[in-house]
Every structure is written in C-alpha cells, then in structure tokens.
Short mmCIF file of C-alpha atoms and ligand atoms in Angstrom, two decimals:
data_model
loop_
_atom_site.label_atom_id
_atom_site.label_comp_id
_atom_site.label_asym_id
_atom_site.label_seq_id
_atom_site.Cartn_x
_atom_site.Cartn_y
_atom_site.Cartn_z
CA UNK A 1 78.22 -38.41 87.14
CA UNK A 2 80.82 -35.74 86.10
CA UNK A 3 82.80 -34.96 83.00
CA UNK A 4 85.17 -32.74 83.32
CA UNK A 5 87.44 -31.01 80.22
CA UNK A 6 89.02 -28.40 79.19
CA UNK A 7 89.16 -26.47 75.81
CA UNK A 8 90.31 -23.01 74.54
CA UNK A 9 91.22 -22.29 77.87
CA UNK A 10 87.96 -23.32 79.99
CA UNK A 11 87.83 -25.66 83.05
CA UNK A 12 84.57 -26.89 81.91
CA UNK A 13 82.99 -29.31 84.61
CA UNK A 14 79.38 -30.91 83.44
CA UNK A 15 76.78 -32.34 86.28
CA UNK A 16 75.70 -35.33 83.38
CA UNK A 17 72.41 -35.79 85.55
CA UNK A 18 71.24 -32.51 86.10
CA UNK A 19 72.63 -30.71 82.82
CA UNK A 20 74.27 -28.24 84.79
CA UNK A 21 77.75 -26.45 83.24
CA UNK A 22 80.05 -24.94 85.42
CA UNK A 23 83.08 -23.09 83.94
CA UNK A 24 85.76 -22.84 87.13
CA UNK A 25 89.32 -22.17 87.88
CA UNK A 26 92.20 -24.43 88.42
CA UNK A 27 91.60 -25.22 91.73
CA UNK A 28 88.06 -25.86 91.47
CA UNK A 29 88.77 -28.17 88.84
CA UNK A 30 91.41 -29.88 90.45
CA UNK A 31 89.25 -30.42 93.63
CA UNK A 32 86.34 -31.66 91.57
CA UNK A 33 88.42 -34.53 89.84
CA UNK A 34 89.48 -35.49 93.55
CA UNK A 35 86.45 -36.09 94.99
CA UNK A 36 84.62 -37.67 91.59
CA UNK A 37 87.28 -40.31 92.86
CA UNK A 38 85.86 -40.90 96.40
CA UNK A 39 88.34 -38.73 98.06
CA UNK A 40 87.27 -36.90 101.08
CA UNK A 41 88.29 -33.32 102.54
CA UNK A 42 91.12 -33.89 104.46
CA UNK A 43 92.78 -35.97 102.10
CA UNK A 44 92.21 -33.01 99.33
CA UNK A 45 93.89 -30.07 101.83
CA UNK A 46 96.64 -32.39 102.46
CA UNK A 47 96.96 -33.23 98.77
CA UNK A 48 96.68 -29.67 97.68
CA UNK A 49 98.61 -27.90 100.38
CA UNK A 50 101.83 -27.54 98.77
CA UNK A 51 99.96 -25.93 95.51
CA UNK A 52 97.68 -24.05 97.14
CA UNK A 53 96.74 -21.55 100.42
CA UNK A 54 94.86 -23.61 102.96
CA UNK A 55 92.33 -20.43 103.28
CA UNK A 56 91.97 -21.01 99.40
CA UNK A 57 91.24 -24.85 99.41
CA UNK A 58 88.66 -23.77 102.16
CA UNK A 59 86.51 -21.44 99.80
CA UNK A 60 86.72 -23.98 97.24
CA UNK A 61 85.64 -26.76 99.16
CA UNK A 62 83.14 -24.44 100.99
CA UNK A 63 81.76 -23.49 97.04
CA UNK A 64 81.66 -26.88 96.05
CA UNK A 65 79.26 -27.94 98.93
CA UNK A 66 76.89 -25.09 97.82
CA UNK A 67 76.62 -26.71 94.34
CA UNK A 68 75.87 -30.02 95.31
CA UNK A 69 73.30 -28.62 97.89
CA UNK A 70 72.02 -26.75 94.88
CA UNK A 71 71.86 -30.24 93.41
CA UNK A 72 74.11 -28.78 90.25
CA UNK A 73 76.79 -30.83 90.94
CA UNK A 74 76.90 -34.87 91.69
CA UNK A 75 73.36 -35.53 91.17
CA UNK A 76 71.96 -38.55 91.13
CA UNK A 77 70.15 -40.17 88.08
CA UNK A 78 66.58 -39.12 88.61
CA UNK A 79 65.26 -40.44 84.87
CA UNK A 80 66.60 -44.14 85.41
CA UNK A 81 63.07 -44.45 87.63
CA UNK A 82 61.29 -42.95 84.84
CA UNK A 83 62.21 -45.84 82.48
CA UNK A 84 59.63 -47.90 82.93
CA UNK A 85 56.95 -45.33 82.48
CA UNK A 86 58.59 -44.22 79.51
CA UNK A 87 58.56 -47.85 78.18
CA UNK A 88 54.92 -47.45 78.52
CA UNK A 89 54.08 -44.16 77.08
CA UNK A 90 51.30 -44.17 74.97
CA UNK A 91 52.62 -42.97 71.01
CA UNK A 92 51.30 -41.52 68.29
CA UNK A 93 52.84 -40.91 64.43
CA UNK A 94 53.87 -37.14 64.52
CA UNK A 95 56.29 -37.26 60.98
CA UNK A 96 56.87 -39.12 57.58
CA UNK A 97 59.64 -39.60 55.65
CA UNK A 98 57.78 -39.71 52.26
CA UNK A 99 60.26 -41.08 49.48
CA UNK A 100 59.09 -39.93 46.79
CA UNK A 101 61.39 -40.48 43.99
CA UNK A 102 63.72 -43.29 44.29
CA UNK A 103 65.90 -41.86 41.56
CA UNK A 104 68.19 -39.71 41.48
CA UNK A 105 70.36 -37.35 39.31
CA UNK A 106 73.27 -37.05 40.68
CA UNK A 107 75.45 -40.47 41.57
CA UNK A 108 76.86 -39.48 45.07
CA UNK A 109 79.12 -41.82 46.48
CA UNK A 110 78.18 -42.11 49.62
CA UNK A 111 74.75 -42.09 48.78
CA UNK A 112 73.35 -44.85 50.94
CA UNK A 113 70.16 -44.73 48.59
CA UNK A 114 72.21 -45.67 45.71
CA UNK A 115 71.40 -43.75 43.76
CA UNK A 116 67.75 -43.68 45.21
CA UNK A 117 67.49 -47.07 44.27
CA UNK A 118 67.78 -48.75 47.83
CA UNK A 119 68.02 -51.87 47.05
CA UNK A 120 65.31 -51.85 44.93
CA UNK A 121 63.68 -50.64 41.54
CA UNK A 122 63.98 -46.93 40.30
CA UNK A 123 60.28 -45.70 41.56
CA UNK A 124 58.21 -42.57 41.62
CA UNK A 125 55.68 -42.46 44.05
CA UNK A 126 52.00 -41.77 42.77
CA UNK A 127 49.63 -39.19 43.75
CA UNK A 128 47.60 -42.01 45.36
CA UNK A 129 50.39 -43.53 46.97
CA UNK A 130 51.06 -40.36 49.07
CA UNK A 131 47.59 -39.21 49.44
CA UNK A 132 47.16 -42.06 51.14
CA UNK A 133 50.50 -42.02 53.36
CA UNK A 134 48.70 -38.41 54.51
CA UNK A 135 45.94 -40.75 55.70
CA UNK A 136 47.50 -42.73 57.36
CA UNK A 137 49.27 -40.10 59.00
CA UNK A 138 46.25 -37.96 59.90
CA UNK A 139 44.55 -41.21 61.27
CA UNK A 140 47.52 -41.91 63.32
CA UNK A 141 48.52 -38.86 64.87
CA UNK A 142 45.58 -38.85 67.92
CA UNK A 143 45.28 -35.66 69.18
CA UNK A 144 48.81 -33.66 67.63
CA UNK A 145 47.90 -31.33 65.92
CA UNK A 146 51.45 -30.02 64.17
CA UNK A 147 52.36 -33.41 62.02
CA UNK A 148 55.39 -33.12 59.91
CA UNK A 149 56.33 -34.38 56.36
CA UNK A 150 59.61 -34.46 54.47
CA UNK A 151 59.54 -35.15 51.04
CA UNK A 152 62.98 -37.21 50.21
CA UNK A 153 64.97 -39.12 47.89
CA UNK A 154 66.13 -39.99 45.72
CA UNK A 155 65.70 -36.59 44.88
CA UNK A 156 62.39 -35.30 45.27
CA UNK A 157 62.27 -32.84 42.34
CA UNK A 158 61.79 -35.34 39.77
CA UNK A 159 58.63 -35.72 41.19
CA UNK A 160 58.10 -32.67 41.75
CA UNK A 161 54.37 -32.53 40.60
CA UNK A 162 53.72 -34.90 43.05
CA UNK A 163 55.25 -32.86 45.91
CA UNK A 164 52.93 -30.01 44.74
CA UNK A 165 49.49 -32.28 44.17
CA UNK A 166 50.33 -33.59 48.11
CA UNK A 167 51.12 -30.63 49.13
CA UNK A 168 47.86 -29.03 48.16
CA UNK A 169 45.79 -32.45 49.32
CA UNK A 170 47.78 -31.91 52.97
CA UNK A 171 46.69 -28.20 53.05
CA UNK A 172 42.97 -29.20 52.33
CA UNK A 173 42.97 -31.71 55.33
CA UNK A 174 44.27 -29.54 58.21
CA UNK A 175 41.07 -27.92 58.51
CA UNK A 176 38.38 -30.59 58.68
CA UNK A 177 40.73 -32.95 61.11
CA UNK A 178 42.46 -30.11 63.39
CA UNK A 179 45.53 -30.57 61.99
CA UNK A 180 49.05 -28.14 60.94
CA UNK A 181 51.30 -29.94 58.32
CA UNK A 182 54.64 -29.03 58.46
CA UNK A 183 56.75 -30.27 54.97
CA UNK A 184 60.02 -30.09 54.26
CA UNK A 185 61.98 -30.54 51.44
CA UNK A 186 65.64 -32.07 51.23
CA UNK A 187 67.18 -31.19 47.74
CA UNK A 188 70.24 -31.53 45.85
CA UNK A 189 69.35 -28.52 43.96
CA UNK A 190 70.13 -29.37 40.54
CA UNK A 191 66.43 -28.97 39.21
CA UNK A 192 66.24 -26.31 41.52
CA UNK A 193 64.14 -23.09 39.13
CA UNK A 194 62.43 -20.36 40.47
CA UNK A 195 58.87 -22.02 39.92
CA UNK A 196 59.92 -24.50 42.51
CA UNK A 197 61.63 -22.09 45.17
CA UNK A 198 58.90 -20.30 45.06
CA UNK A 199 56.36 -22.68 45.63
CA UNK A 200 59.00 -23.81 48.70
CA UNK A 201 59.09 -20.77 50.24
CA UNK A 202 54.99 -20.68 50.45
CA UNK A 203 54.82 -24.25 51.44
CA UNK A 204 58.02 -25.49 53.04
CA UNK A 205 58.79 -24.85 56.24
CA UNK A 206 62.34 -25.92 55.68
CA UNK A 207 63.99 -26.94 53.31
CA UNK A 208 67.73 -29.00 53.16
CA UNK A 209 69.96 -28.08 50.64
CA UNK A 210 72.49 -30.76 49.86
CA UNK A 211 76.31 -29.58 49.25
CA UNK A 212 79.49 -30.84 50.84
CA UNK A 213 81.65 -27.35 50.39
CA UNK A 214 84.46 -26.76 48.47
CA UNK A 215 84.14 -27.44 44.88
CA UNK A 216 86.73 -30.19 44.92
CA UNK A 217 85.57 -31.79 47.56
CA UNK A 218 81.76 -31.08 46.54
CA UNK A 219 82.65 -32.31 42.80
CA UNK A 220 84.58 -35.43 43.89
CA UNK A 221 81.75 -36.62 46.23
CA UNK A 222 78.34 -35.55 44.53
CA UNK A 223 79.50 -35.99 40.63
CA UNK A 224 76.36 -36.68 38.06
CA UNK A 225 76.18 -39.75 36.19
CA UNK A 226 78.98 -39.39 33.42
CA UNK A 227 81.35 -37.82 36.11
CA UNK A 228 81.43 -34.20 35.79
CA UNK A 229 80.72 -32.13 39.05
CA UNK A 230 77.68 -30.20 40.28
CA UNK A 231 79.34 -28.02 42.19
CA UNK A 232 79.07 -24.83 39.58
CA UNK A 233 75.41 -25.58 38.73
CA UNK A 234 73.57 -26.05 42.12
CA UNK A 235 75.76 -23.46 44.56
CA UNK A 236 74.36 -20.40 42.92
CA UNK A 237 70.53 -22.01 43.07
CA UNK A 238 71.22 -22.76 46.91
CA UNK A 239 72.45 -19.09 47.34
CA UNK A 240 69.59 -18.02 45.60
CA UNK A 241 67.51 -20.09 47.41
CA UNK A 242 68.52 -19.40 50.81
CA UNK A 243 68.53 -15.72 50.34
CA UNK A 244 64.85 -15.86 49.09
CA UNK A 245 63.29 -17.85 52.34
CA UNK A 246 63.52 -14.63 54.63
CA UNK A 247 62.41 -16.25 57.81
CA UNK A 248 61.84 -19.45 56.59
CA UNK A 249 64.06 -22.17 57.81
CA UNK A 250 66.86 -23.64 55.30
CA UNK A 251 70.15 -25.57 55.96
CA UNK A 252 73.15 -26.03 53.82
CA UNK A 253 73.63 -29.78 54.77
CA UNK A 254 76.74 -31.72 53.40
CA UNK A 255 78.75 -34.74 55.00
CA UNK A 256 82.72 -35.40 55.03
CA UNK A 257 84.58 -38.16 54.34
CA UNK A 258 88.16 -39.51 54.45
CA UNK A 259 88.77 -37.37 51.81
CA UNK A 260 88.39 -34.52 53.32
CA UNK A 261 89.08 -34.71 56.94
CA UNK A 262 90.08 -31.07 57.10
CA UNK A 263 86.36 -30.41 56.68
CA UNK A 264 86.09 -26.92 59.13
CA UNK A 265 87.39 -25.52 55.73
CA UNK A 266 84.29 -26.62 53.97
CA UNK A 267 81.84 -25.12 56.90
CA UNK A 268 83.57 -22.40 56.54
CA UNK A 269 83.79 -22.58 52.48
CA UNK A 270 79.58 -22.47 53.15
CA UNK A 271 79.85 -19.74 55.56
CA UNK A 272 81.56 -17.46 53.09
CA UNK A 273 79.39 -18.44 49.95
CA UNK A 274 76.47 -16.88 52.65
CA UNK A 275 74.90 -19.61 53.94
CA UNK A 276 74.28 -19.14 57.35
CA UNK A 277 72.66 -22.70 58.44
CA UNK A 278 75.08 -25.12 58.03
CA UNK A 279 75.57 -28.87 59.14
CA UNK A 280 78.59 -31.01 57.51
CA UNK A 281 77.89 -34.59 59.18
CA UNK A 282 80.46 -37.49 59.21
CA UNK A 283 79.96 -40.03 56.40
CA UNK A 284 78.66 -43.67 58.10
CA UNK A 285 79.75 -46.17 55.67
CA UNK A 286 81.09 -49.80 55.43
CA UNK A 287 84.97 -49.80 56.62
CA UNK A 288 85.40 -51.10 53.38
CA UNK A 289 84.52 -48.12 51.45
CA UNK A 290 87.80 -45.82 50.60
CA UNK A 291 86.37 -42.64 51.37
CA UNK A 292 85.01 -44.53 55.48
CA UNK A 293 86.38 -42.55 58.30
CA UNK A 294 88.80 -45.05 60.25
CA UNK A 295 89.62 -44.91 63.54
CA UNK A 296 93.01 -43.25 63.36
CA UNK A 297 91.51 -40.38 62.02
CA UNK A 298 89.65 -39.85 64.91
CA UNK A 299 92.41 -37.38 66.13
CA UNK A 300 91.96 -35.38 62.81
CA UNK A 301 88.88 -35.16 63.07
CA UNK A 302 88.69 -33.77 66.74
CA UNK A 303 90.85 -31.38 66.05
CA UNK A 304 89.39 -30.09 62.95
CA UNK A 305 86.01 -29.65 65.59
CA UNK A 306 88.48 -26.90 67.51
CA UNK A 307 89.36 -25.52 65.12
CA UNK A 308 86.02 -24.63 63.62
CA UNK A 309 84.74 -23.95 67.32
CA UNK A 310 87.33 -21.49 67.56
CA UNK A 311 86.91 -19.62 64.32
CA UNK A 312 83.36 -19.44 65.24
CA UNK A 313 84.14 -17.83 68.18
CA UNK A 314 86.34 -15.10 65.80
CA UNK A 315 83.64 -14.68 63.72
CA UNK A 316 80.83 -14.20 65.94
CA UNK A 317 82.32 -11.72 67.59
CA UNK A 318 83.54 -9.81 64.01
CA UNK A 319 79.29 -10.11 63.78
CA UNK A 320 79.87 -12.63 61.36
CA UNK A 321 78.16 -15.63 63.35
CA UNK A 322 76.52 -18.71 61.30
CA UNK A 323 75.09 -21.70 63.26
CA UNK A 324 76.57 -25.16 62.71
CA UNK A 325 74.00 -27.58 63.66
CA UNK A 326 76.08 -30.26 65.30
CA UNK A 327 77.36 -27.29 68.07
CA UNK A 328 73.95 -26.65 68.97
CA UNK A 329 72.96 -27.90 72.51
CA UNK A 330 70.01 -26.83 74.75
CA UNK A 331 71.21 -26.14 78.08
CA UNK A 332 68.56 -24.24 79.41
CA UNK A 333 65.45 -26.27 78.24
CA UNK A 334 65.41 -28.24 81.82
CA UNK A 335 65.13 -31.58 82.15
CA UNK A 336 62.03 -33.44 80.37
CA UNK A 337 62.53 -36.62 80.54
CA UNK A 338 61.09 -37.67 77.02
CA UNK A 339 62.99 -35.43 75.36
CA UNK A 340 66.35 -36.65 77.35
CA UNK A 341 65.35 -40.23 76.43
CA UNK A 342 63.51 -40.78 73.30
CA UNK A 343 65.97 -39.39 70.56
CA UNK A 344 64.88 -39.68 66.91
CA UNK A 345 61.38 -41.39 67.32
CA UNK A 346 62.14 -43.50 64.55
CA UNK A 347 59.83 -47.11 64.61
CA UNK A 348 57.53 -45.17 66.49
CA UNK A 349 56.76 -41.54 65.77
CA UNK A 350 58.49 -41.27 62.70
CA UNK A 351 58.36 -43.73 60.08
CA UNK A 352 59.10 -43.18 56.10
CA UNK A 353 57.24 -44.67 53.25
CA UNK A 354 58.54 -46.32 50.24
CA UNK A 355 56.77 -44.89 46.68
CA UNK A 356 54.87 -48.49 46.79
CA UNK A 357 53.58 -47.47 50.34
CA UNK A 358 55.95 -49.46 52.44
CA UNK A 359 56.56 -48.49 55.68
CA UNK A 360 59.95 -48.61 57.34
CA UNK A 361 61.32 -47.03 60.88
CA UNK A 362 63.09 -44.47 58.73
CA UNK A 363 64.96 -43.70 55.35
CA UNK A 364 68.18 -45.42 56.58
CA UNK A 365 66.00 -48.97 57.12
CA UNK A 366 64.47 -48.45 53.68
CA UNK A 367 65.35 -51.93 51.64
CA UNK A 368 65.80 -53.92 54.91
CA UNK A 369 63.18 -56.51 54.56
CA UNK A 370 63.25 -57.09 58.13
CA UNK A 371 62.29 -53.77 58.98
CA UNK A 372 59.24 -54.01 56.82
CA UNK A 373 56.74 -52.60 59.17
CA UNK A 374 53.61 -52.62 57.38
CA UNK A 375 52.18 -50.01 54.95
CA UNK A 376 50.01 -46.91 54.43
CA UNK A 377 47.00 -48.92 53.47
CA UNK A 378 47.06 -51.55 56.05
CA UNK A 379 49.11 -49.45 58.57
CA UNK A 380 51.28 -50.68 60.89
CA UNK A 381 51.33 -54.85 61.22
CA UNK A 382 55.12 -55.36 63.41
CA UNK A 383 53.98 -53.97 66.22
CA UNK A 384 56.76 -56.32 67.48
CA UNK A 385 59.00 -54.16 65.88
CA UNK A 386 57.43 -50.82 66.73
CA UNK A 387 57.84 -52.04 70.39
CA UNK A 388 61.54 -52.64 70.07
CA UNK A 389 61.90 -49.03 68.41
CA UNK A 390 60.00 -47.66 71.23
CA UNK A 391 61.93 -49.38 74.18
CA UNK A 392 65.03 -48.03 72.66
CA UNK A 393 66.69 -45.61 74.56
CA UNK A 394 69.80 -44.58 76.62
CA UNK A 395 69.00 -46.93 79.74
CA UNK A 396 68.69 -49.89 76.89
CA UNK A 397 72.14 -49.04 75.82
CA UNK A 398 74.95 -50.74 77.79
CA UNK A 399 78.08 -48.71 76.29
CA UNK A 400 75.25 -45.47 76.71
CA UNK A 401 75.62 -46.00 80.73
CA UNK A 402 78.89 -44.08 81.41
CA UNK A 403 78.89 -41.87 78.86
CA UNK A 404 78.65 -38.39 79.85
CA UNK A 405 76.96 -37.51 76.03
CA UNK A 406 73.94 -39.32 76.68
CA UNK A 407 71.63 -36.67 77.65
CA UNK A 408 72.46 -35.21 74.23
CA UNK A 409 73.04 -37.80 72.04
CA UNK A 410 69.59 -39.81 73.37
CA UNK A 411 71.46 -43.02 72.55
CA UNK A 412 72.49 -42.37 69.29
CA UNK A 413 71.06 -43.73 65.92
CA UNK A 414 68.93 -46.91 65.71
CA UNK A 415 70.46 -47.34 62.22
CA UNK A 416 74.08 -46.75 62.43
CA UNK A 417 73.99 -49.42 65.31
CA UNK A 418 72.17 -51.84 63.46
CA UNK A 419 74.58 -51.60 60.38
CA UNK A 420 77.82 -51.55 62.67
CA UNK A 421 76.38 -54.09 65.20
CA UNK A 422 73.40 -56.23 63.85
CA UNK A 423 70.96 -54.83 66.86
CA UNK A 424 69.34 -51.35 67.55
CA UNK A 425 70.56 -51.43 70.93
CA UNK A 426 74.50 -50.83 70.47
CA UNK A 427 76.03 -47.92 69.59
CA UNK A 428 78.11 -47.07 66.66
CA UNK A 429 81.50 -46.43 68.41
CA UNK A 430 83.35 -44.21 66.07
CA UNK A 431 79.97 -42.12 65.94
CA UNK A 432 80.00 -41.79 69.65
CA UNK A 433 83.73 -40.41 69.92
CA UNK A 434 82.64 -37.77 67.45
CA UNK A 435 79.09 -37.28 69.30
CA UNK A 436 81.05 -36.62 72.62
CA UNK A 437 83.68 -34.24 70.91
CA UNK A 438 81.16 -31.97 69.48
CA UNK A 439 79.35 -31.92 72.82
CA UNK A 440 82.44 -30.95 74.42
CA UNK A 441 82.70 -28.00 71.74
CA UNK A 442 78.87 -27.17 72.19
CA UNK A 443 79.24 -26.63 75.52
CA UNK A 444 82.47 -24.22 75.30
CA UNK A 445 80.93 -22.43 72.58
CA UNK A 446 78.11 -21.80 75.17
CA UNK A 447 81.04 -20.78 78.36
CA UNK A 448 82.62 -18.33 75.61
CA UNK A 449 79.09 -16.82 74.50
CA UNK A 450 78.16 -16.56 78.32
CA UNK A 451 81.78 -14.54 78.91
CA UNK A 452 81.42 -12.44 76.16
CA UNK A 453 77.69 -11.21 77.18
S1 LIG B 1 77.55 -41.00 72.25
FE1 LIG B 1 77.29 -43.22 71.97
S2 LIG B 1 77.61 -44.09 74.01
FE2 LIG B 1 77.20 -41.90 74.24
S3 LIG B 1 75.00 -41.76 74.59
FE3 LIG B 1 75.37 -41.50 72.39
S4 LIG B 1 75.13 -43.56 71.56
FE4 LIG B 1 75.41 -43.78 73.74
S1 LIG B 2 67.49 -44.05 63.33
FE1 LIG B 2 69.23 -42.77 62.75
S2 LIG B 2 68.95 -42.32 60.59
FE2 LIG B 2 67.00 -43.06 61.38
S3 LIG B 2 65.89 -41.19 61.94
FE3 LIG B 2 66.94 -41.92 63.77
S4 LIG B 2 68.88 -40.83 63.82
FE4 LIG B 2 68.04 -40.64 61.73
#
C-alpha cells in the first residue's frame, strides 16, 4: 500500500507496510502513482514520453525496482499474519488512571468530566481507596517492572494530600516487589504553589499542564465557576512550573474548538510564553455542542496544520524549535508489531479507577455503566469486556483497512468510536481526517529536518 502527497514542496511517497518515506522528484512521483494503479512499464514510457527523456524514464524505472527489491516500496502486509497471535498475547496492567478528585475548580466547557462529576457525585478519593488501586496494580503487573500512574481529575490538587500520602505508599512498595512507579500529574494549575511544584518535580515524572493559549480563547473555554477567566492566574504558575522541572518531562496541553479554528496561533501563543512541550488536541464532543468541530471545517483545520508545520520549520531553524506532540512520528523505531497494533492499551493494560474504586477501560468510559469492569478490591470481573478491549486493533477496524495512517494512529480511540458509533470497533471519522493530516505533516517535518542536516 502507498500514499503518496505532497506538501511545502515535497513529493513525499510512504511504503504504509514497511514504514519506509521516500522524498522524490516529479518523475518519480509520477511513475509511482502509475504503477500503484496496475500499470506496467511500457505503458508508463509510452505515457510519459512526451514529458519526459526516454533515458530519464529508464533510471527512474530502473530506481524504482531497487526499492521494491529493497522491500521499501510496495510491501506486502507482513503483521495481518501476526493477528492472531496478537489476539492471544498474554497481558498484564502496566498504568492507572487514578481519579482522584472528581471535582473540579474551574467549569471548562468541554470538560467531558463535567465538571469532574462524570455522571456521578462530587468525590474525593481516600487514602485507602488508592492504596489499594496500587495493589491492585502491583499484583497485576507480572513481571514489569516500570508501572505508571497518573493522578487525574477532576483536578487532582484538591486532593492533593492524597496524591502525596500515595505517592509516598508507591515509593515504599517498589523495593520489596521489584517494581519503578512512574506518576504523573495532569493539572489545571490554579492551586498550583511552590509546595506542590516542588514536591512534582521530586516525584513526577511528568506532569500536564492544562491551557488552551491565547487568553481569549483560554478565558472563553476554561472560565471558573462565576465566569471570570483563569487565564492571568495559572499561565505564570505553568511558566514557573515548566522552567523549574529541568529535565523532567512537562507538556503545555490545551484542545481547540470551533471557536478557535485558527488554533496554530495558540501553539504558537504557548511557544512564545516559553513553553516548549506543547500539544493543542481537537475537542471530541456531541455535534450538538456549539463550540463541536463540523465537518466543513475540516478544510480550516488542515490548513491551520500547514501552517503551524511551516512556522515550525522557520523557527527551528532561527534555533527556536518547540515540539508539538501531534507532529511527532517514529520513523526509525522499525517495525514491532505490538507497538504497530495495540494503540492505547486501554481495557487491558491501562485501566482508571473511580475515587469509590471502580474500574473502567479509561477516564473517557468513566460513568458508562456498561464499561464497569470490576474494581480495585475484587479486580477485574468483565473479562468479557477486557477481551473485546484487547482484540481491538487496526485489523478489527473495517474503515482502518485502507487507510494509509494506521500504522500511526493504531486504530484510533476506543472511546471516541464508541461515543460517535455505539461500538469500539469503528472509527471516529472526523478524528481520522485530522489523524491522517497531521501524519502527512509529521512526516514532512521529518523530509525538511533530513534536508536541512
Ligand atoms: S485514522 Fe481512522 S481509519 Fe485511519 S487507522 Fe486511525 S482510526 Fe483507523
Ligand atoms: S480509548 Fe481513547 S481516551 Fe481512552 S486511553 Fe485510549 S486513546 Fe485515550
């Protein structure tokens, strides 16, 4: 399978099997698109002749060959025979999701926690509650050592003793069962003081720091309770913040809307307040909701993707570079098939717990009764439902089949497919046009770096 494009002035051409880029001239390009169609050599020379020298053609064609003897161009789908093993593979829990606060602050509207409610009551979870979701976790794992454990929301600083108290229990485990905890912290910063970000930057190993960009845009979306903005009180604690964790990992996370669909101004808006981590995500939300993305603005949007590619481009080279986390692609990490096919792990590997102890396949199932899997006392009692999670993948995916993301993408998210489509196993269209634009941009962002070295 082949997709070819171009952007910013690259022939890109991508082998979809074996990962393999190839930036190439016209003619290349032209000849590739020719015989993705079934057409043979002769027809191409007689095709091309008029456009092209016939000695020309000849080196092309001759170049082409070499690829595809290289296997690096039209390979054949060498994971599809892999399925079944995959199906099979033996898994173990390797992350929670803890919620502990399902409150919240600030009254973002988007917030698909509403408010950190979820459905549900305002809850904090206990000490006990969470001591015992670290348990579970440690008694799940098998033999991985490196478990991970994100303390969410809600917000997670108005339980912030509790993240501290778990924190310390976690630490006090590791060494009696062989294990490495790895917590995160996702904030919206406005308890943010320095007794906390301190504490973070001993104990976190990243932490995600929740702002949307420009102040109106920031201040419209993420407003407190009575309506006035948060924008002035959290940015300098985030700047603060970031600049303190040295080496430790941080993002500036926010997500657009309809609102603001010329969002490459708010990544950049982030870049220039010095945050050098940055992911601005696409709202999901009910078609119904004013600020949903529709499907006309697709072409908006796509552009607005250029354009921030492009400035990136500027900047890096000015030695001003920042990474935006939806541009980042692996293209050298070879082909493991797990990582190709299993995507998020949620259901399976990574499951997050209500403050009650309820577990759920992850944050965005919390409140869906049906996706009640069990809890951290009793552990996991759908397996029925851990099964479906785990069979989940590209090859379960009919609209996943001919799309040239998939490798990236892993088949999308479990979650936005179930709320667009009823079923884990679809894909959330309007998702997947944006998934295969920024994969297009990823991969020219990699062509330009690989020219400029
Ligand atoms: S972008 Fe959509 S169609 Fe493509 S692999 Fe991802 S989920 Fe599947
Ligand atoms: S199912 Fe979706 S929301 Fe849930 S962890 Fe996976 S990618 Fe994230």
């Amino acid at each position: 399978m082949i997709h070819r494009y171009k952007n910013n002035g690259y022939n890109i051409v991508l082998d979809v099997n074996s990962g393999s880029v190839h930036v190439v001239d016209e003619l290349v390009y032209d000849i590739i698109g020719l015989l993705d169609e079934g057409k043979d050599g002769a027809f191409i020379r007689e095709h091309l002749k008029g456009q092209y020298q016939e000695e020309e053609i000849s080196t092309a064609l001759g170049e082409i060959q070499e690829l595809t003897d290289a296997q690096m161009l039209f390979t054949e789908d060498i994971y599809r025979d892999a399925i079944e093993h995959f199906k099979e593979r033996e898994t173990v829990v390797k992350a929670l999701c803890l919620h502990i606060a399902h409150d919240c602050n600030l009254a973002c509207r988007y917030c698909f926690a509403e408010e950190g409610e979820y459905h549900g009551r305002r809850a904090m979870m206990s000490y006990e509650v969470g001591k015992q979701a670290l348990d579970f976790l440690i008694a799940n794992s098998g033999n991985r050592r490196n478990l991970e454990v994100d303390f969410f929301g809600g917000e997670p600083l108005m339980n912030w003793d509790v993240v501290k108290q778990l924190v310390e229990y976690g630490r006090s485990q590791e060494e009696k069962y062989n294990k490495k905890f790895r917590f995160t912290l996702t904030t919206n910063g406005v308890l943010l003081n320095d007794e906390i970000m301190e504490f973070a930057n001993k104990e976190m190993a990243n932490v995600v720091l929740s702002i949307d960009g420009r102040k109106e845009v920031h201040d419209f979306m993420r407003p407190f309770r009575k309506g006035a903005g948060s924008y002035d009180l959290v940015v300098p604690k985030f700047q603060k913040f970031a600049a303190s964790r040295g080496e430790k990992s941080y993002y500036a996370r926010g997500t657009f809307t309809r609102h603001n669909l010329d969002f490459s101004e708010d990544v950049l808006h982030l870049a220039d307040l010095g945050f050098d981590q940055i992911s601005v995500e696409p709202v999901v939300a009910d078609e119904k909701e004013e600020y949903a993305l529709k499907w006309e603005d697709v072409p908006k949007i796509c552009e607005e993707y250029d354009k921030l590619a492009k400035e990136m481009i500027r900047r890096r080279k000015k030695g001003k570079a920042f990474n935006f986390f939806h541009f980042m692609i692996d293209l050298t990490g070879g082909p493991c098939v797990y990582k190709r096919l299993s995507g998020c792990g949620s259901g399976t590997e990574y499951l997050a717990v209500t403050p009650w102890g309820d577990l759920y396949p992850c944050h965005q199932f919390v409140g869906e009764e049906k996706f009640l899997m069990g809890n951290v006392w009793d552990g996991v009692k759908r397996q029925d439902l851990c099964k479906e999670f785990k069979n989940c993948n590209v090859y379960a995916k009919e609209k996943c089949q001919d799309c040239f993301a998939k490798f990236y993408c892993s088949g999308g998210c479990a979650a936005n497919s179930y709320n667009f489509h009823g079923s884990i196993n679809d894909a959330y269209d309007l998702g997947c046009e944006l998934q295969r634009k920024r994969v297009e941009c990823a991969i020219m962002l990699k062509a330009a770096e690989a020219e400029e070295e």
